[in-house]
CSV table of C-alpha atoms in Angstrom, one decimal:
chain,number,residue,atom,x,y,z
A,20,UNK,CA,0.0,0.0,0.0
A,21,UNK,CA,1.1,3.5,-0.8
A,22,UNK,CA,-0.1,7.0,0.1
A,23,UNK,CA,-3.5,7.7,1.6
A,24,UNK,CA,-4.5,4.0,1.5
A,25,UNK,CA,-1.4,3.2,3.6
A,26,UNK,CA,-2.0,6.2,5.9
A,27,UNK,CA,-5.6,5.1,6.6
A,28,UNK,CA,-4.4,1.6,7.6
A,29,UNK,CA,-1.2,2.7,9.4
A,30,UNK,CA,-2.2,1.1,12.7
A,31,UNK,CA,-2.1,-2.3,11.0
A,32,UNK,CA,1.0,-1.7,9.0
A,33,UNK,CA,4.7,-1.1,9.5
A,34,UNK,CA,5.3,2.0,7.6
A,35,UNK,CA,8.4,2.2,5.3
A,36,UNK,CA,10.1,5.4,4.2
A,37,UNK,CA,12.4,4.6,1.2
A,38,UNK,CA,14.3,7.9,1.5
A,39,UNK,CA,16.3,9.0,4.5
A,40,UNK,CA,18.1,12.3,4.8
A,41,UNK,CA,17.3,13.1,1.1
A,42,UNK,CA,18.8,9.8,-0.2
A,43,UNK,CA,17.2,6.6,-1.4
A,44,UNK,CA,18.0,4.0,1.3
A,45,UNK,CA,15.7,1.2,0.2
A,46,UNK,CA,15.6,0.8,-3.6
A,47,UNK,CA,12.9,-2.0,-3.4
A,48,UNK,CA,10.5,0.3,-1.6
A,49,UNK,CA,11.4,3.2,-3.9
A,50,UNK,CA,10.6,1.0,-7.0
A,51,UNK,CA,7.2,0.1,-5.4
A,52,UNK,CA,6.5,3.8,-4.9
A,53,UNK,CA,7.4,4.7,-8.5
A,54,UNK,CA,5.3,1.7,-9.8
A,55,UNK,CA,2.3,3.1,-7.9
A,56,UNK,CA,3.0,6.7,-9.0
A,57,UNK,CA,3.3,5.9,-12.7
A,58,UNK,CA,0.6,3.2,-12.6
A,59,UNK,CA,-3.2,3.3,-12.9
A,60,UNK,CA,-3.8,4.2,-9.3
A,61,UNK,CA,-2.1,7.5,-9.7
A,62,UNK,CA,-0.7,9.1,-12.9
A,63,UNK,CA,-1.7,6.3,-15.2
A,64,UNK,CA,1.0,7.1,-17.8
A,65,UNK,CA,2.9,5.1,-20.4
A,66,UNK,CA,6.5,6.1,-19.7
A,67,UNK,CA,7.6,5.1,-23.2
A,68,UNK,CA,5.6,8.1,-24.5
A,69,UNK,CA,6.8,10.6,-21.8
A,70,UNK,CA,9.8,12.5,-20.7
A,71,UNK,CA,10.3,13.0,-17.0
A,72,UNK,CA,11.6,15.9,-14.9
A,73,UNK,CA,13.3,14.7,-11.7
A,74,UNK,CA,14.5,16.9,-8.9
A,75,UNK,CA,17.5,16.2,-6.8
A,76,UNK,CA,19.0,17.7,-3.7
A,77,UNK,CA,22.2,19.7,-4.0
A,78,UNK,CA,25.3,17.6,-3.6
A,79,UNK,CA,23.5,14.5,-4.7
A,80,UNK,CA,26.2,11.8,-5.3
A,81,UNK,CA,26.7,11.0,-9.0
A,82,UNK,CA,26.2,7.3,-8.2
A,83,UNK,CA,22.7,8.0,-6.9
A,84,UNK,CA,21.8,10.1,-9.9
A,85,UNK,CA,23.1,7.4,-12.3
A,86,UNK,CA,21.1,4.7,-10.5
A,87,UNK,CA,17.9,6.7,-10.8
A,88,UNK,CA,18.5,7.5,-14.4
A,89,UNK,CA,19.2,3.8,-15.1
A,90,UNK,CA,15.9,2.8,-13.5
A,91,UNK,CA,14.0,5.5,-15.4
A,92,UNK,CA,15.4,4.5,-18.7
A,93,UNK,CA,15.7,0.7,-18.4
A,94,UNK,CA,12.9,-0.3,-16.1
A,95,UNK,CA,10.3,2.3,-16.9
A,96,UNK,CA,11.6,3.2,-20.4
A,97,UNK,CA,11.0,6.9,-20.3
A,98,UNK,CA,11.6,8.7,-23.6
A,99,UNK,CA,13.8,11.3,-21.9
A,100,UNK,CA,14.9,12.5,-18.5
A,101,UNK,CA,16.0,15.8,-17.1
A,102,UNK,CA,17.4,16.1,-13.6
A,103,UNK,CA,17.4,19.5,-12.0
A,104,UNK,CA,18.5,20.7,-8.6
A,105,UNK,CA,15.5,21.6,-6.3
A,106,UNK,CA,16.9,25.0,-5.2
A,107,UNK,CA,17.3,26.2,-8.8
A,108,UNK,CA,13.7,25.2,-9.6
A,109,UNK,CA,12.5,27.0,-6.4
A,110,UNK,CA,14.0,30.2,-7.6
A,111,UNK,CA,12.6,29.7,-11.2
A,112,UNK,CA,9.2,29.4,-9.6
A,113,UNK,CA,9.7,32.8,-8.1
A,114,UNK,CA,10.9,34.3,-11.4
A,115,UNK,CA,14.4,34.6,-10.1
A,116,UNK,CA,17.8,33.3,-11.3
A,117,UNK,CA,19.9,34.4,-8.4
A,118,UNK,CA,19.3,33.9,-4.7
A,119,UNK,CA,19.8,31.7,-1.7
A,120,UNK,CA,17.3,28.9,-1.0
A,121,UNK,CA,16.8,27.3,2.4
A,122,UNK,CA,15.1,24.0,1.6
A,123,UNK,CA,14.0,22.0,4.6
A,124,UNK,CA,12.2,18.8,3.6
A,125,UNK,CA,11.4,15.7,5.4
A,126,UNK,CA,14.9,14.3,5.9
A,127,UNK,CA,17.4,17.0,5.1
A,128,UNK,CA,17.9,20.8,5.0
A,129,UNK,CA,20.0,22.5,2.3
A,130,UNK,CA,21.2,26.1,2.1
A,131,UNK,CA,22.0,26.5,-1.5
A,132,UNK,CA,23.2,29.7,-3.2
A,133,UNK,CA,22.2,30.0,-6.9
A,134,UNK,CA,23.8,32.4,-9.3
A,135,UNK,CA,22.3,33.1,-12.8
A,136,UNK,CA,20.5,29.7,-12.7
A,137,UNK,CA,23.4,27.6,-11.5
A,138,UNK,CA,23.8,26.2,-8.0
A,139,UNK,CA,27.1,26.8,-6.3
A,140,UNK,CA,28.1,23.5,-4.7
A,141,UNK,CA,31.2,24.8,-3.0
A,142,UNK,CA,29.0,27.2,-1.0
A,143,UNK,CA,26.1,24.8,-0.4
A,144,UNK,CA,25.5,23.5,3.1
A,145,UNK,CA,23.7,20.4,4.2
A,146,UNK,CA,22.1,19.8,7.5
A,147,UNK,CA,20.7,16.3,8.4
A,148,UNK,CA,18.0,18.0,10.5
A,149,UNK,CA,14.6,18.5,8.9
A,150,UNK,CA,10.9,17.8,9.2
A,151,UNK,CA,11.2,14.2,10.4
A,152,UNK,CA,13.4,15.3,13.3
A,153,UNK,CA,10.8,18.0,14.2
A,154,UNK,CA,8.1,15.2,14.2
A,155,UNK,CA,10.3,13.0,16.4
A,156,UNK,CA,10.9,15.9,18.8
A,157,UNK,CA,7.2,16.6,18.9
A,158,UNK,CA,6.5,13.0,19.8
A,159,UNK,CA,9.0,13.3,22.6
A,160,UNK,CA,7.3,16.4,23.9
A,161,UNK,CA,3.9,14.7,23.8
A,162,UNK,CA,5.3,11.6,25.6
A,163,UNK,CA,6.6,13.9,28.3
A,164,UNK,CA,3.0,15.2,28.7
A,165,UNK,CA,1.7,11.7,29.2
A,166,UNK,CA,0.4,10.7,25.7
A,167,UNK,CA,1.2,7.1,24.7
A,168,UNK,CA,2.2,6.2,21.2
A,169,UNK,CA,2.5,3.2,18.9
A,170,UNK,CA,5.6,4.6,17.2
A,171,UNK,CA,4.9,3.2,13.7
A,172,UNK,CA,1.3,4.2,13.4
A,173,UNK,CA,1.3,7.4,15.4
A,174,UNK,CA,4.4,8.9,13.7
A,175,UNK,CA,2.1,9.7,10.8
A,176,UNK,CA,-0.6,11.1,13.1
A,177,UNK,CA,1.9,13.4,14.8
A,178,UNK,CA,3.4,14.4,11.4
A,179,UNK,CA,-0.1,15.4,10.3
A,180,UNK,CA,-0.6,17.3,13.6
A,181,UNK,CA,2.7,19.1,13.0
A,182,UNK,CA,1.8,20.0,9.4
A,183,UNK,CA,-1.6,21.3,10.5
A,184,UNK,CA,-0.8,23.2,13.7
A,185,UNK,CA,2.9,24.0,14.0
A,186,UNK,CA,4.6,27.0,12.6
A,187,UNK,CA,7.8,29.1,13.0
A,188,UNK,CA,7.2,32.1,15.3
A,189,UNK,CA,8.0,35.5,13.9
A,190,UNK,CA,8.3,37.0,17.4
A,191,UNK,CA,9.4,34.3,20.0
A,192,UNK,CA,8.8,36.5,23.0
A,193,UNK,CA,5.3,37.3,22.0
A,194,UNK,CA,4.6,33.6,21.3
A,195,UNK,CA,6.0,32.6,24.7
A,196,UNK,CA,3.8,35.2,26.4
A,197,UNK,CA,0.7,34.0,24.5
A,198,UNK,CA,1.5,30.4,25.3
A,199,UNK,CA,2.0,30.9,29.0
A,200,UNK,CA,-0.4,33.7,29.8
A,201,UNK,CA,-3.4,33.0,27.5
A,202,UNK,CA,-5.3,30.2,25.7
A,203,UNK,CA,-5.0,32.0,22.4
A,204,UNK,CA,-2.7,29.4,20.9
A,205,UNK,CA,-4.6,26.4,22.2
A,206,UNK,CA,-5.8,24.1,19.5
A,207,UNK,CA,-7.6,20.7,19.6
A,208,UNK,CA,-6.4,17.9,17.4
A,209,UNK,CA,-8.6,14.8,17.6
A,210,UNK,CA,-7.4,11.4,16.5
A,211,UNK,CA,-9.0,7.9,16.9
A,212,UNK,CA,-7.2,7.0,20.1
A,213,UNK,CA,-7.1,10.3,21.9
A,214,UNK,CA,-7.5,14.1,21.9
A,215,UNK,CA,-4.4,16.3,21.8
C-alpha cells in the first residue's frame, strides 16, 4: 500500500520510508512507490511516451543520480529524462535566477546559493536536520505530557498534527507570552485514540 491508502491503515502496517536524509535507502520500496506513481492508481501514464523531470537535492552523489537515471530509462523506459536541482527550480518558480534557497524537507535541509540559474556546490551547506526530526521531537514532547504512542502508526498522526498546527514564530517573546499567559494558541487535534 502507498499514500492515503497506507495512511488510513497505518495502525495495522509497519510504515516504510524509502528515503532518508534526502537519499534513497531502500531501492525496493522506492521502486514500489514509483510503480504506484506511474501506474493506474495515480498518474496512469505510459512512460515510453513521456519525458520525466526529476528533482534532486544539491550535492546528490553521482552514483545515486546514475542509478535513478538507469531505472527511469531501463525499467520504466521513459523517452527522456531531465534532472534539476531543487533549489534552482525553487528560484525559477519565483521568477528569479539568483538567490539563496533554504530548503528544509522531510529528511534534510540544504542552504543553496544559486547564481544566474546555477547552484554553487562549493558554498552549499547540508544539515541532516529536517521535518522528520521535528516530528520525532514533537513525539518526545507529547510523551513527556503523558500521551502514549505506537511509534509506527502514530508517527504519521503526529506528522499530520505538525503540518496542520505547527509554525515558526515571527516573534518568539510574544509567542511565549501567548502560550504561558493566554489560551489564544490552544488548538484541539482529535485522533482515533485520543484528543491532543
